[in-house]
Amino acid sequence: MTIQQQPRAASDQAMWEAVLGLHAFVERQLAQTLQRRHGVGLSEYRALEVLTQAEKGERRMQELADHIGLGQSSVTRLVGRLDSAGYAYKDNCADDRRGVFAVITEEGRKRYQDARATYADVLSSALNTAGADDQFARAVQALRSAA
């Protein structure tokens, strides 16, 4: 590694730490508010969002796991919680006996729609708050510029 690359690596590391800190701050705000106002966790909300947007309101369990960034066993537990709440259920694939789908219910669609505005408001508010903090301001500005 040359001397010129070291400052870049240090700069990249500092930037990445700011992004991770920003992510943790925003996720905490979203999770707390969604749970308090709508009785759903952040992963549950994201699963309902993916299922709402899916054709026929269903996704293979592995696809759902990939979309929300969870492992197979975690998404199985998550769909179990959604099932207990009446928001989604598991269904076997007719074409492939090994395939299992997560399917959203009408109650799940309603819960998602009820929570959607809260999610958007809290996200914007958390980014505005973080943008006023010297530690996160550049990361927020970069993200908003990229969008």
PDB file of C-alpha atoms in Angstrom:
ATOM      1  CA  MET A   1       0.000   0.000   0.000  1.00  0.00           C
ATOM      2  CA  THR A   2       1.394   3.415  -0.901  1.00  0.00           C
ATOM      3  CA  ILE A   3       1.327   6.433   1.364  1.00  0.00           C
ATOM      4  CA  GLN A   4      -1.317   8.062  -0.839  1.00  0.00           C
ATOM      5  CA  GLN A   5      -3.691   5.121  -0.384  1.00  0.00           C
ATOM      6  CA  GLN A   6      -3.545   5.228   3.433  1.00  0.00           C
ATOM      7  CA  PRO A   7      -5.324   8.584   3.811  1.00  0.00           C
ATOM      8  CA  ARG A   8      -7.988   7.389   1.375  1.00  0.00           C
ATOM      9  CA  ALA A   9      -8.494   4.215   3.408  1.00  0.00           C
ATOM     10  CA  ALA A  10      -8.777   6.259   6.609  1.00  0.00           C
ATOM     11  CA  SER A  11     -11.248   8.601   4.903  1.00  0.00           C
ATOM     12  CA  ASP A  12     -13.276   5.647   3.610  1.00  0.00           C
ATOM     13  CA  GLN A  13     -13.336   4.106   7.069  1.00  0.00           C
ATOM     14  CA  ALA A  14     -14.506   7.362   8.658  1.00  0.00           C
ATOM     15  CA  MET A  15     -17.205   7.729   6.006  1.00  0.00           C
ATOM     16  CA  TRP A  16     -18.354   4.146   6.497  1.00  0.00           C
ATOM     17  CA  GLU A  17     -18.517   4.603  10.276  1.00  0.00           C
ATOM     18  CA  ALA A  18     -20.665   7.711   9.739  1.00  0.00           C
ATOM     19  CA  VAL A  19     -23.006   5.748   7.445  1.00  0.00           C
ATOM     20  CA  LEU A  20     -23.283   2.924   9.992  1.00  0.00           C
ATOM     21  CA  GLY A  21     -23.948   5.398  12.792  1.00  0.00           C
ATOM     22  CA  LEU A  22     -26.577   7.149  10.706  1.00  0.00           C
ATOM     23  CA  HIS A  23     -28.168   3.814   9.846  1.00  0.00           C
ATOM     24  CA  ALA A  24     -28.324   2.791  13.512  1.00  0.00           C
ATOM     25  CA  PHE A  25     -29.832   6.140  14.523  1.00  0.00           C
ATOM     26  CA  VAL A  26     -32.528   6.077  11.822  1.00  0.00           C
ATOM     27  CA  GLU A  27     -33.371   2.388  12.351  1.00  0.00           C
ATOM     28  CA  ARG A  28     -33.788   2.968  16.103  1.00  0.00           C
ATOM     29  CA  GLN A  29     -36.187   5.871  15.500  1.00  0.00           C
ATOM     30  CA  LEU A  30     -38.211   3.861  12.981  1.00  0.00           C
ATOM     31  CA  ALA A  31     -38.355   0.723  15.131  1.00  0.00           C
ATOM     32  CA  GLN A  32     -39.439   2.537  18.292  1.00  0.00           C
ATOM     33  CA  THR A  33     -42.130   4.572  16.585  1.00  0.00           C
ATOM     34  CA  LEU A  34     -43.583   1.725  14.506  1.00  0.00           C
ATOM     35  CA  GLN A  35     -43.791  -0.477  17.592  1.00  0.00           C
ATOM     36  CA  ARG A  36     -45.329   2.238  19.748  1.00  0.00           C
ATOM     37  CA  ARG A  37     -47.870   3.545  17.222  1.00  0.00           C
ATOM     38  CA  HIS A  38     -48.714   0.462  15.176  1.00  0.00           C
ATOM     39  CA  GLY A  39     -47.606  -2.552  17.190  1.00  0.00           C
ATOM     40  CA  VAL A  40     -45.231  -3.838  14.504  1.00  0.00           C
ATOM     41  CA  GLY A  41     -41.475  -4.125  14.505  1.00  0.00           C
ATOM     42  CA  LEU A  42     -39.313  -2.736  11.747  1.00  0.00           C
ATOM     43  CA  SER A  43     -38.673  -6.158  10.171  1.00  0.00           C
ATOM     44  CA  GLU A  44     -42.397  -6.928  10.256  1.00  0.00           C
ATOM     45  CA  TYR A  45     -43.162  -3.602   8.595  1.00  0.00           C
ATOM     46  CA  ARG A  46     -40.589  -4.272   5.879  1.00  0.00           C
ATOM     47  CA  ALA A  47     -41.953  -7.766   5.284  1.00  0.00           C
ATOM     48  CA  LEU A  48     -45.475  -6.358   4.941  1.00  0.00           C
ATOM     49  CA  GLU A  49     -44.135  -3.777   2.481  1.00  0.00           C
ATOM     50  CA  VAL A  50     -42.444  -6.428   0.331  1.00  0.00           C
ATOM     51  CA  LEU A  51     -45.550  -8.620   0.389  1.00  0.00           C
ATOM     52  CA  THR A  52     -47.852  -5.684  -0.416  1.00  0.00           C
ATOM     53  CA  GLN A  53     -45.767  -4.852  -3.472  1.00  0.00           C
ATOM     54  CA  ALA A  54     -45.477  -8.455  -4.647  1.00  0.00           C
ATOM     55  CA  GLU A  55     -47.653  -9.884  -7.377  1.00  0.00           C
ATOM     56  CA  LYS A  56     -50.566 -11.697  -5.703  1.00  0.00           C
ATOM     57  CA  GLY A  57     -49.245 -10.482  -2.331  1.00  0.00           C
ATOM     58  CA  GLU A  58     -46.916 -13.434  -1.956  1.00  0.00           C
ATOM     59  CA  ARG A  59     -43.207 -14.195  -2.042  1.00  0.00           C
ATOM     60  CA  ARG A  60     -41.165 -17.317  -1.569  1.00  0.00           C
ATOM     61  CA  MET A  61     -39.725 -17.306   1.928  1.00  0.00           C
ATOM     62  CA  GLN A  62     -36.157 -17.113   0.615  1.00  0.00           C
ATOM     63  CA  GLU A  63     -37.035 -14.153  -1.629  1.00  0.00           C
ATOM     64  CA  LEU A  64     -38.615 -12.400   1.336  1.00  0.00           C
ATOM     65  CA  ALA A  65     -35.489 -13.077   3.404  1.00  0.00           C
ATOM     66  CA  ASP A  66     -33.300 -11.650   0.648  1.00  0.00           C
ATOM     67  CA  HIS A  67     -35.444  -8.524   0.265  1.00  0.00           C
ATOM     68  CA  ILE A  68     -35.379  -7.609   3.939  1.00  0.00           C
ATOM     69  CA  GLY A  69     -31.868  -8.794   4.701  1.00  0.00           C
ATOM     70  CA  LEU A  70     -32.622 -11.665   7.049  1.00  0.00           C
ATOM     71  CA  GLY A  71     -31.544 -15.272   7.119  1.00  0.00           C
ATOM     72  CA  GLN A  72     -33.929 -18.114   6.358  1.00  0.00           C
ATOM     73  CA  SER A  73     -34.555 -19.059   9.990  1.00  0.00           C
ATOM     74  CA  SER A  74     -35.103 -15.423  11.001  1.00  0.00           C
ATOM     75  CA  VAL A  75     -37.656 -14.855   8.255  1.00  0.00           C
ATOM     76  CA  THR A  76     -39.433 -18.081   9.251  1.00  0.00           C
ATOM     77  CA  ARG A  77     -39.818 -16.724  12.794  1.00  0.00           C
ATOM     78  CA  LEU A  78     -40.859 -13.321  11.438  1.00  0.00           C
ATOM     79  CA  VAL A  79     -43.591 -14.825   9.263  1.00  0.00           C
ATOM     80  CA  GLY A  80     -44.672 -16.857  12.287  1.00  0.00           C
ATOM     81  CA  ARG A  81     -45.166 -13.599  14.218  1.00  0.00           C
ATOM     82  CA  LEU A  82     -47.054 -12.077  11.279  1.00  0.00           C
ATOM     83  CA  ASP A  83     -49.224 -15.196  11.149  1.00  0.00           C
ATOM     84  CA  SER A  84     -49.999 -14.976  14.879  1.00  0.00           C
ATOM     85  CA  ALA A  85     -51.024 -11.344  14.399  1.00  0.00           C
ATOM     86  CA  GLY A  86     -53.207 -12.210  11.387  1.00  0.00           C
ATOM     87  CA  TYR A  87     -51.081 -10.183   8.939  1.00  0.00           C
ATOM     88  CA  ALA A  88     -49.653 -12.997   6.807  1.00  0.00           C
ATOM     89  CA  TYR A  89     -49.526 -16.778   6.547  1.00  0.00           C
ATOM     90  CA  LYS A  90     -47.402 -19.515   5.025  1.00  0.00           C
ATOM     91  CA  ASP A  91     -48.629 -21.405   1.995  1.00  0.00           C
ATOM     92  CA  ASN A  92     -47.085 -24.333   0.166  1.00  0.00           C
ATOM     93  CA  CYS A  93     -46.152 -23.974  -3.475  1.00  0.00           C
ATOM     94  CA  ALA A  94     -48.397 -26.070  -5.701  1.00  0.00           C
ATOM     95  CA  ASP A  95     -45.618 -26.615  -8.270  1.00  0.00           C
ATOM     96  CA  ASP A  96     -42.780 -27.366  -5.861  1.00  0.00           C
ATOM     97  CA  ARG A  97     -43.509 -29.189  -2.624  1.00  0.00           C
ATOM     98  CA  ARG A  98     -40.338 -27.795  -1.092  1.00  0.00           C
ATOM     99  CA  GLY A  99     -41.399 -24.211  -1.832  1.00  0.00           C
ATOM    100  CA  VAL A 100     -43.116 -22.175   0.853  1.00  0.00           C
ATOM    101  CA  PHE A 101     -44.667 -18.763   0.314  1.00  0.00           C
ATOM    102  CA  ALA A 102     -45.414 -15.946   2.707  1.00  0.00           C
ATOM    103  CA  VAL A 103     -48.780 -14.441   1.797  1.00  0.00           C
ATOM    104  CA  ILE A 104     -50.154 -11.156   3.102  1.00  0.00           C
ATOM    105  CA  THR A 105     -53.712 -10.975   4.446  1.00  0.00           C
ATOM    106  CA  GLU A 106     -56.141  -8.081   4.080  1.00  0.00           C
ATOM    107  CA  GLU A 107     -55.489  -7.232   7.718  1.00  0.00           C
ATOM    108  CA  GLY A 108     -51.764  -7.176   6.924  1.00  0.00           C
ATOM    109  CA  ARG A 109     -52.363  -4.832   4.003  1.00  0.00           C
ATOM    110  CA  LYS A 110     -54.354  -2.547   6.263  1.00  0.00           C
ATOM    111  CA  ARG A 111     -51.675  -2.571   8.960  1.00  0.00           C
ATOM    112  CA  TYR A 112     -49.040  -1.701   6.361  1.00  0.00           C
ATOM    113  CA  GLN A 113     -51.143   1.147   4.942  1.00  0.00           C
ATOM    114  CA  ASP A 114     -51.781   2.493   8.445  1.00  0.00           C
ATOM    115  CA  ALA A 115     -48.039   2.443   9.261  1.00  0.00           C
ATOM    116  CA  ARG A 116     -46.765   3.684   5.908  1.00  0.00           C
ATOM    117  CA  ALA A 117     -47.193   7.418   6.561  1.00  0.00           C
ATOM    118  CA  THR A 118     -45.638   7.044  10.006  1.00  0.00           C
ATOM    119  CA  TYR A 119     -42.610   5.330   8.471  1.00  0.00           C
ATOM    120  CA  ALA A 120     -42.163   8.109   5.890  1.00  0.00           C
ATOM    121  CA  ASP A 121     -42.590  10.892   8.475  1.00  0.00           C
ATOM    122  CA  VAL A 122     -40.194   9.336  10.979  1.00  0.00           C
ATOM    123  CA  LEU A 123     -37.633   8.615   8.274  1.00  0.00           C
ATOM    124  CA  SER A 124     -37.639  12.251   7.113  1.00  0.00           C
ATOM    125  CA  SER A 125     -37.579  13.548  10.673  1.00  0.00           C
ATOM    126  CA  ALA A 126     -34.703  11.263  11.673  1.00  0.00           C
ATOM    127  CA  LEU A 127     -32.700  12.286   8.595  1.00  0.00           C
ATOM    128  CA  ASN A 128     -33.385  15.964   9.321  1.00  0.00           C
ATOM    129  CA  THR A 129     -32.231  15.513  12.922  1.00  0.00           C
ATOM    130  CA  ALA A 130     -29.146  13.583  11.851  1.00  0.00           C
ATOM    131  CA  GLY A 131     -28.407  16.144   9.147  1.00  0.00           C
ATOM    132  CA  ALA A 132     -28.033  18.804  11.828  1.00  0.00           C
ATOM    133  CA  ASP A 133     -25.412  16.687  13.628  1.00  0.00           C
ATOM    134  CA  ASP A 134     -21.822  17.271  12.491  1.00  0.00           C
ATOM    135  CA  GLN A 135     -21.107  13.542  12.714  1.00  0.00           C
ATOM    136  CA  PHE A 136     -23.848  12.622  10.209  1.00  0.00           C
ATOM    137  CA  ALA A 137     -24.423  15.785   8.142  1.00  0.00           C
ATOM    138  CA  ARG A 138     -22.202  14.823   5.201  1.00  0.00           C
ATOM    139  CA  ALA A 139     -23.679  11.313   5.009  1.00  0.00           C
ATOM    140  CA  VAL A 140     -27.247  12.661   5.030  1.00  0.00           C
ATOM    141  CA  GLN A 141     -26.368  15.244   2.385  1.00  0.00           C
ATOM    142  CA  ALA A 142     -24.723  12.592   0.185  1.00  0.00           C
ATOM    143  CA  LEU A 143     -27.686  10.255   0.496  1.00  0.00           C
ATOM    144  CA  ARG A 144     -30.205  12.958  -0.288  1.00  0.00           C
ATOM    145  CA  SER A 145     -28.120  14.151  -3.240  1.00  0.00           C
ATOM    146  CA  ALA A 146     -27.931  10.612  -4.609  1.00  0.00           C
ATOM    147  CA  ALA A 147     -31.700  10.249  -4.463  1.00  0.00           C
TER     148      ALA A 147
END
